[in-house]
Amino acid sequence: MITNHLLLKLKNSNSENINCAVEALRSMAGRIEYLQAIEVHTDILHNQMSYDILMVARYNSMQDFNAYLTHPVHVEVATYIGTVVEQVASVCYESNQ
């Protein structure tokens, strides 16, 4: 299994923008066959080191992860996220879960 953690820091991290981004990310659940699981969480610390949103996504293989990246639903969500995000960090790894 492949697990990807994606951290997003928004340009304007007010609650409305965070909620819109969270909903966009969660909207991928059940719509992309390669995406086995998705969790989306928001930061509660709100300090300078914090990112606003964490997305954890799981895929059966790297092939599925790569197919997810080009899936039209993901491309639509990624395009929107690209307009509101200031910084992104990611860790992708093999996992047992």
Tab-separated table of N, CA, C and O in Angstrom:
chain	number	residue	atom	x	y	z
A	1	MET	N	0.844	-1.172	0.000
A	1	MET	CA	0.000	0.000	0.000
A	1	MET	C	0.893	1.240	0.000
A	1	MET	O	1.944	1.264	0.626
A	2	ILE	N	0.454	2.268	-0.703
A	2	ILE	CA	1.150	3.546	-0.759
A	2	ILE	C	0.337	4.558	0.042
A	2	ILE	O	-0.882	4.678	-0.149
A	3	THR	N	1.003	5.271	0.939
A	3	THR	CA	0.352	6.312	1.728
A	3	THR	C	1.015	7.641	1.399
A	3	THR	O	2.243	7.729	1.355
A	4	ASN	N	0.191	8.650	1.170
A	4	ASN	CA	0.704	9.983	0.874
A	4	ASN	C	0.109	10.971	1.876
A	4	ASN	O	-1.106	11.022	2.053
A	5	HIS	N	0.991	11.713	2.535
A	5	HIS	CA	0.586	12.796	3.435
A	5	HIS	C	0.851	14.102	2.708
A	5	HIS	O	1.970	14.346	2.250
A	6	LEU	N	-0.164	14.925	2.616
A	6	LEU	CA	-0.060	16.204	1.935
A	6	LEU	C	-0.421	17.310	2.924
A	6	LEU	O	-1.497	17.277	3.518
A	7	LEU	N	0.495	18.243	3.127
A	7	LEU	CA	0.259	19.391	4.002
A	7	LEU	C	0.051	20.630	3.157
A	7	LEU	O	0.835	20.890	2.232
A	8	LEU	N	-0.973	21.398	3.469
A	8	LEU	CA	-1.303	22.600	2.711
A	8	LEU	C	-1.367	23.806	3.627
A	8	LEU	O	-2.017	23.769	4.674
A	9	LYS	N	-0.685	24.868	3.227
A	9	LYS	CA	-0.783	26.156	3.910
A	9	LYS	C	-1.436	27.097	2.905
A	9	LYS	O	-0.929	27.309	1.810
A	10	LEU	N	-2.590	27.635	3.272
A	10	LEU	CA	-3.344	28.477	2.358
A	10	LEU	C	-2.840	29.913	2.362
A	10	LEU	O	-2.291	30.389	3.359
A	11	LYS	N	-3.064	30.609	1.250
A	11	LYS	CA	-2.699	32.018	1.144
A	11	LYS	C	-3.481	32.842	2.163
A	11	LYS	O	-2.945	33.729	2.800
A	12	ASN	N	-4.751	32.532	2.285
A	12	ASN	CA	-5.627	33.211	3.240
A	12	ASN	C	-6.314	32.120	4.045
A	12	ASN	O	-7.229	31.460	3.549
A	13	SER	N	-5.869	31.929	5.271
A	13	SER	CA	-6.346	30.784	6.050
A	13	SER	C	-7.508	31.130	6.967
A	13	SER	O	-7.550	30.707	8.117
A	14	ASN	N	-8.473	31.868	6.446
A	14	ASN	CA	-9.686	32.082	7.235
A	14	ASN	C	-10.541	30.821	7.168
A	14	ASN	O	-10.329	29.937	6.337
A	15	SER	N	-11.508	30.704	8.054
A	15	SER	CA	-12.274	29.464	8.163
A	15	SER	C	-13.049	29.140	6.892
A	15	SER	O	-13.181	27.973	6.527
A	16	GLU	N	-13.531	30.147	6.182
A	16	GLU	CA	-14.267	29.888	4.940
A	16	GLU	C	-13.362	29.248	3.891
A	16	GLU	O	-13.745	28.257	3.249
A	17	ASN	N	-12.163	29.768	3.712
A	17	ASN	CA	-11.232	29.207	2.737
A	17	ASN	C	-10.798	27.799	3.119
A	17	ASN	O	-10.684	26.920	2.264
A	18	ILE	N	-10.535	27.601	4.402
A	18	ILE	CA	-10.149	26.261	4.862
A	18	ILE	C	-11.284	25.275	4.609
A	18	ILE	O	-11.067	24.185	4.083
A	19	ASN	N	-12.504	25.657	4.963
A	19	ASN	CA	-13.647	24.762	4.760
A	19	ASN	C	-13.843	24.418	3.289
A	19	ASN	O	-14.142	23.264	2.949
A	20	CYS	N	-13.695	25.389	2.404
A	20	CYS	CA	-13.838	25.136	0.966
A	20	CYS	C	-12.778	24.163	0.472
A	20	CYS	O	-13.076	23.242	-0.299
A	21	ALA	N	-11.549	24.347	0.911
A	21	ALA	CA	-10.466	23.459	0.501
A	21	ALA	C	-10.678	22.046	1.045
A	21	ALA	O	-10.494	21.054	0.329
A	22	VAL	N	-11.084	21.946	2.297
A	22	VAL	CA	-11.354	20.642	2.911
A	22	VAL	C	-12.464	19.929	2.140
A	22	VAL	O	-12.356	18.740	1.811
A	23	GLU	N	-13.537	20.632	1.840
A	23	GLU	CA	-14.647	20.022	1.097
A	23	GLU	C	-14.210	19.574	-0.289
A	23	GLU	O	-14.619	18.509	-0.761
A	24	ALA	N	-13.383	20.374	-0.955
A	24	ALA	CA	-12.885	19.991	-2.278
A	24	ALA	C	-12.079	18.699	-2.189
A	24	ALA	O	-12.266	17.782	-3.004
A	25	LEU	N	-11.189	18.607	-1.210
A	25	LEU	CA	-10.383	17.397	-1.046
A	25	LEU	C	-11.260	16.197	-0.708
A	25	LEU	O	-11.115	15.118	-1.301
A	26	ARG	N	-12.176	16.356	0.214
A	26	ARG	CA	-13.057	15.248	0.608
A	26	ARG	C	-13.978	14.819	-0.529
A	26	ARG	O	-14.446	13.677	-0.551
A	27	SER	N	-14.237	15.712	-1.473
A	27	SER	CA	-15.141	15.380	-2.582
A	27	SER	C	-14.572	14.289	-3.480
A	27	SER	O	-15.304	13.695	-4.283
A	28	MET	N	-13.286	14.000	-3.367
A	28	MET	CA	-12.683	12.957	-4.193
A	28	MET	C	-13.041	11.554	-3.704
A	28	MET	O	-12.975	10.596	-4.481
A	29	ALA	N	-13.439	11.413	-2.453
A	29	ALA	CA	-13.764	10.100	-1.885
A	29	ALA	C	-14.889	9.450	-2.682
A	29	ALA	O	-15.922	10.066	-2.946
A	30	GLY	N	-14.663	8.220	-3.085
A	30	GLY	CA	-15.670	7.465	-3.819
A	30	GLY	C	-15.798	7.825	-5.286
A	30	GLY	O	-16.588	7.221	-6.002
A	31	ARG	N	-15.029	8.796	-5.749
A	31	ARG	CA	-15.124	9.242	-7.143
A	31	ARG	C	-13.896	8.880	-7.970
A	31	ARG	O	-13.902	9.066	-9.180
A	32	ILE	N	-12.854	8.407	-7.306
A	32	ILE	CA	-11.619	8.016	-7.998
A	32	ILE	C	-11.309	6.585	-7.571
A	32	ILE	O	-10.986	6.333	-6.406
A	33	GLU	N	-11.404	5.665	-8.510
A	33	GLU	CA	-11.264	4.243	-8.182
A	33	GLU	C	-9.892	3.888	-7.618
A	33	GLU	O	-9.754	2.900	-6.893
A	34	TYR	N	-8.883	4.671	-7.898
A	34	TYR	CA	-7.527	4.389	-7.420
A	34	TYR	C	-7.316	4.828	-5.975
A	34	TYR	O	-6.385	4.383	-5.321
A	35	LEU	N	-8.165	5.683	-5.485
A	35	LEU	CA	-8.045	6.239	-4.135
A	35	LEU	C	-8.759	5.307	-3.160
A	35	LEU	O	-9.982	5.248	-3.116
A	36	GLN	N	-7.983	4.559	-2.379
A	36	GLN	CA	-8.553	3.563	-1.468
A	36	GLN	C	-9.105	4.177	-0.187
A	36	GLN	O	-10.084	3.674	0.364
A	37	ALA	N	-8.478	5.241	0.289
A	37	ALA	CA	-8.931	5.902	1.518
A	37	ALA	C	-8.413	7.325	1.522
A	37	ALA	O	-7.333	7.595	0.963
A	38	ILE	N	-9.176	8.211	2.128
A	38	ILE	CA	-8.744	9.605	2.251
A	38	ILE	C	-9.239	10.147	3.591
A	38	ILE	O	-10.361	9.883	4.010
A	39	GLU	N	-8.342	10.859	4.268
A	39	GLU	CA	-8.671	11.584	5.491
A	39	GLU	C	-8.220	13.019	5.287
A	39	GLU	O	-7.146	13.253	4.735
A	40	VAL	N	-9.021	13.959	5.748
A	40	VAL	CA	-8.656	15.364	5.650
A	40	VAL	C	-8.884	15.987	7.025
A	40	VAL	O	-9.976	15.870	7.586
A	41	HIS	N	-7.851	16.625	7.551
A	41	HIS	CA	-7.907	17.209	8.890
A	41	HIS	C	-7.436	18.659	8.841
A	41	HIS	O	-6.654	19.031	7.968
A	42	THR	N	-7.883	19.446	9.803
A	42	THR	CA	-7.457	20.847	9.885
A	42	THR	C	-6.643	21.073	11.148
A	42	THR	O	-6.842	20.413	12.173
A	43	ASP	N	-5.746	22.020	11.075
A	43	ASP	CA	-4.842	22.364	12.161
A	43	ASP	C	-5.588	23.039	13.314
A	43	ASP	O	-6.501	23.837	13.086
A	44	ILE	N	-5.180	22.727	14.536
A	44	ILE	CA	-5.781	23.376	15.706
A	44	ILE	C	-4.794	24.287	16.441
A	44	ILE	O	-5.178	24.993	17.358
A	45	LEU	N	-3.532	24.285	16.041
A	45	LEU	CA	-2.534	25.122	16.718
A	45	LEU	C	-2.510	26.559	16.199
A	45	LEU	O	-2.352	27.499	16.965
A	46	HIS	N	-2.573	26.710	14.889
A	46	HIS	CA	-2.563	28.029	14.249
A	46	HIS	C	-1.339	28.863	14.631
A	46	HIS	O	-1.453	30.031	14.963
A	47	ASN	N	-0.163	28.243	14.567
A	47	ASN	CA	1.055	29.016	14.809
A	47	ASN	C	1.864	29.116	13.506
A	47	ASN	O	1.453	28.597	12.471
A	48	GLN	N	2.995	29.777	13.547
A	48	GLN	CA	3.778	30.024	12.332
A	48	GLN	C	4.276	28.744	11.668
A	48	GLN	O	4.481	28.714	10.463
A	49	MET	N	4.493	27.707	12.448
A	49	MET	CA	4.987	26.449	11.891
A	49	MET	C	3.861	25.586	11.322
A	49	MET	O	4.121	24.639	10.584
A	50	SER	N	2.634	25.905	11.656
A	50	SER	CA	1.498	25.072	11.269
A	50	SER	C	1.157	25.189	9.790
A	50	SER	O	1.270	26.253	9.189
A	51	TYR	N	0.707	24.083	9.258
A	51	TYR	CA	0.024	24.069	7.971
A	51	TYR	C	-1.466	24.029	8.288
A	51	TYR	O	-1.866	23.611	9.372
A	52	ASP	N	-2.299	24.451	7.371
A	52	ASP	CA	-3.732	24.545	7.634
A	52	ASP	C	-4.458	23.215	7.499
A	52	ASP	O	-5.399	22.943	8.234
A	53	ILE	N	-4.026	22.398	6.542
A	53	ILE	CA	-4.758	21.171	6.207
A	53	ILE	C	-3.777	20.022	6.019
A	53	ILE	O	-2.708	20.189	5.434
A	54	LEU	N	-4.187	18.857	6.500
A	54	LEU	CA	-3.468	17.607	6.258
A	54	LEU	C	-4.405	16.673	5.517
A	54	LEU	O	-5.541	16.451	5.954
A	55	MET	N	-3.937	16.139	4.399
A	55	MET	CA	-4.666	15.091	3.695
A	55	MET	C	-3.815	13.839	3.732
A	55	MET	O	-2.620	13.879	3.413
A	56	VAL	N	-4.409	12.726	4.140
A	56	VAL	CA	-3.749	11.427	4.118
A	56	VAL	C	-4.538	10.563	3.138
A	56	VAL	O	-5.743	10.372	3.319
A	57	ALA	N	-3.854	10.074	2.117
A	57	ALA	CA	-4.518	9.267	1.095
A	57	ALA	C	-3.763	7.961	0.908
A	57	ALA	O	-2.536	7.918	1.036
A	58	ARG	N	-4.514	6.898	0.600
A	58	ARG	CA	-3.911	5.580	0.426
A	58	ARG	C	-4.301	4.986	-0.924
A	58	ARG	O	-5.439	5.147	-1.375
A	59	TYR	N	-3.325	4.294	-1.508
A	59	TYR	CA	-3.469	3.679	-2.827
A	59	TYR	C	-2.892	2.270	-2.757
A	59	TYR	O	-1.990	2.007	-1.969
A	60	ASN	N	-3.382	1.384	-3.607
A	60	ASN	CA	-2.891	0.008	-3.584
A	60	ASN	C	-1.470	-0.133	-4.112
A	60	ASN	O	-0.759	-1.059	-3.725
A	61	SER	N	-1.052	0.768	-5.005
A	61	SER	CA	0.278	0.647	-5.626
A	61	SER	C	0.726	2.010	-6.145
A	61	SER	O	-0.076	2.938	-6.254
A	62	MET	N	1.995	2.097	-6.509
A	62	MET	CA	2.499	3.330	-7.129
A	62	MET	C	1.817	3.560	-8.471
A	62	MET	O	1.573	4.703	-8.860
A	63	GLN	N	1.496	2.491	-9.163
A	63	GLN	CA	0.766	2.621	-10.427
A	63	GLN	C	-0.587	3.290	-10.191
A	63	GLN	O	-0.981	4.184	-10.938
A	64	ASP	N	-1.287	2.885	-9.141
A	64	ASP	CA	-2.568	3.515	-8.807
A	64	ASP	C	-2.369	4.971	-8.395
A	64	ASP	O	-3.160	5.837	-8.761
A	65	PHE	N	-1.321	5.249	-7.622
A	65	PHE	CA	-1.039	6.629	-7.223
A	65	PHE	C	-0.813	7.504	-8.457
A	65	PHE	O	-1.361	8.598	-8.571
A	66	ASN	N	-0.022	7.018	-9.399
A	66	ASN	CA	0.246	7.782	-10.621
A	66	ASN	C	-1.012	7.968	-11.454
A	66	ASN	O	-1.220	9.037	-12.047
A	67	ALA	N	-1.876	6.962	-11.499
A	67	ALA	CA	-3.147	7.080	-12.228
A	67	ALA	C	-4.059	8.098	-11.542
A	67	ALA	O	-4.760	8.863	-12.215
A	68	TYR	N	-4.044	8.120	-10.224
A	68	TYR	CA	-4.818	9.105	-9.450
A	68	TYR	C	-4.399	10.528	-9.815
A	68	TYR	O	-5.247	11.414	-9.964
A	69	LEU	N	-3.101	10.741	-9.955
A	69	LEU	CA	-2.593	12.087	-10.240
A	69	LEU	C	-3.161	12.675	-11.525
A	69	LEU	O	-3.334	13.889	-11.624
A	70	THR	N	-3.457	11.833	-12.495
A	70	THR	CA	-3.970	12.321	-13.777
A	70	THR	C	-5.470	12.112	-13.945
A	70	THR	O	-6.026	12.460	-14.989
A	71	HIS	N	-6.126	11.575	-12.939
A	71	HIS	CA	-7.580	11.356	-13.003
A	71	HIS	C	-8.282	12.717	-13.085
A	71	HIS	O	-7.905	13.655	-12.376
A	72	PRO	N	-9.294	12.858	-13.921
A	72	PRO	CA	-9.973	14.151	-14.093
A	72	PRO	C	-10.518	14.766	-12.805
A	72	PRO	O	-10.459	15.988	-12.633
A	73	VAL	N	-11.024	13.955	-11.894
A	73	VAL	CA	-11.535	14.498	-10.620
A	73	VAL	C	-10.388	15.093	-9.820
A	73	VAL	O	-10.502	16.196	-9.280
A	74	HIS	N	-9.260	14.382	-9.747
A	74	HIS	CA	-8.108	14.913	-9.018
A	74	HIS	C	-7.576	16.174	-9.688
A	74	HIS	O	-7.242	17.146	-9.011
A	75	VAL	N	-7.496	16.169	-11.008
A	75	VAL	CA	-6.988	17.333	-11.724
A	75	VAL	C	-7.862	18.557	-11.423
A	75	VAL	O	-7.339	19.653	-11.184
A	76	GLU	N	-9.171	18.378	-11.395
A	76	GLU	CA	-10.083	19.488	-11.083
A	76	GLU	C	-9.846	20.013	-9.667
A	76	GLU	O	-9.742	21.228	-9.452
A	77	VAL	N	-9.748	19.113	-8.698
A	77	VAL	CA	-9.523	19.519	-7.306
A	77	VAL	C	-8.139	20.161	-7.165
A	77	VAL	O	-7.992	21.203	-6.526
A	78	ALA	N	-7.121	19.573	-7.774
A	78	ALA	CA	-5.761	20.108	-7.688
A	78	ALA	C	-5.674	21.497	-8.319
A	78	ALA	O	-4.936	22.360	-7.824
A	79	THR	N	-6.412	21.717	-9.378
A	79	THR	CA	-6.431	23.032	-10.017
A	79	THR	C	-7.000	24.072	-9.062
A	79	THR	O	-6.435	25.159	-8.898
A	80	TYR	N	-8.096	23.737	-8.391
A	80	TYR	CA	-8.675	24.652	-7.409
A	80	TYR	C	-7.692	24.885	-6.253
A	80	TYR	O	-7.424	26.027	-5.873
A	81	ILE	N	-7.162	23.811	-5.695
A	81	ILE	CA	-6.232	23.928	-4.568
A	81	ILE	C	-5.044	24.803	-4.966
A	81	ILE	O	-4.566	25.616	-4.176
A	82	GLY	N	-4.579	24.674	-6.181
A	82	GLY	CA	-3.462	25.480	-6.657
A	82	GLY	C	-3.728	26.973	-6.618
A	82	GLY	O	-2.803	27.771	-6.498
A	83	THR	N	-4.988	27.371	-6.676
A	83	THR	CA	-5.328	28.798	-6.632
A	83	THR	C	-5.362	29.355	-5.217
A	83	THR	O	-5.298	30.565	-5.045
A	84	VAL	N	-5.481	28.483	-4.209
A	84	VAL	CA	-5.620	28.968	-2.824
A	84	VAL	C	-4.437	28.622	-1.932
A	84	VAL	O	-4.338	29.118	-0.818
A	85	VAL	N	-3.537	27.793	-2.419
A	85	VAL	CA	-2.437	27.317	-1.580
A	85	VAL	C	-1.207	28.215	-1.708
A	85	VAL	O	-0.907	28.733	-2.773
A	86	GLU	N	-0.534	28.388	-0.571
A	86	GLU	CA	0.719	29.140	-0.535
A	86	GLU	C	1.916	28.210	-0.496
A	86	GLU	O	2.911	28.431	-1.160
A	87	GLN	N	1.817	27.157	0.326
A	87	GLN	CA	2.913	26.188	0.473
A	87	GLN	C	2.332	24.786	0.542
A	87	GLN	O	1.240	24.583	1.081
A	88	VAL	N	3.106	23.836	0.020
A	88	VAL	CA	2.719	22.430	0.043
A	88	VAL	C	3.915	21.613	0.488
A	88	VAL	O	5.047	21.897	0.098
A	89	ALA	N	3.662	20.594	1.292
A	89	ALA	CA	4.685	19.616	1.647
A	89	ALA	C	4.052	18.229	1.524
A	89	ALA	O	2.854	18.068	1.761
A	90	SER	N	4.854	17.266	1.155
A	90	SER	CA	4.318	15.923	0.936
A	90	SER	C	5.330	14.871	1.362
A	90	SER	O	6.534	15.057	1.183
A	91	VAL	N	4.808	13.774	1.890
A	91	VAL	CA	5.606	12.581	2.152
A	91	VAL	C	4.804	11.406	1.623
A	91	VAL	O	3.648	11.211	2.002
A	92	CYS	N	5.435	10.644	0.732
A	92	CYS	CA	4.789	9.478	0.133
A	92	CYS	C	5.635	8.264	0.466
A	92	CYS	O	6.865	8.293	0.269
A	93	TYR	N	5.014	7.185	0.968
A	93	TYR	CA	5.797	6.031	1.400
A	93	TYR	C	4.984	4.745	1.320
A	93	TYR	O	3.755	4.783	1.228
A	94	GLU	N	5.690	3.625	1.335
A	94	GLU	CA	5.023	2.321	1.395
A	94	GLU	C	4.622	2.049	2.834
A	94	GLU	O	5.370	2.332	3.766
A	95	SER	N	3.424	1.504	3.001
A	95	SER	CA	2.916	1.231	4.348
A	95	SER	C	2.206	-0.119	4.354
A	95	SER	O	1.898	-0.673	3.314
A	96	ASN	N	1.951	-0.627	5.544
A	96	ASN	CA	1.236	-1.882	5.714
A	96	ASN	C	-0.266	-1.667	5.838
A	96	ASN	O	-1.010	-2.609	5.970
A	97	GLN	N	-0.679	-0.454	5.838
A	97	GLN	CA	-2.082	-0.124	6.082
A	97	GLN	C	-2.754	0.393	4.864
A	97	GLN	O	-2.266	1.183	4.119
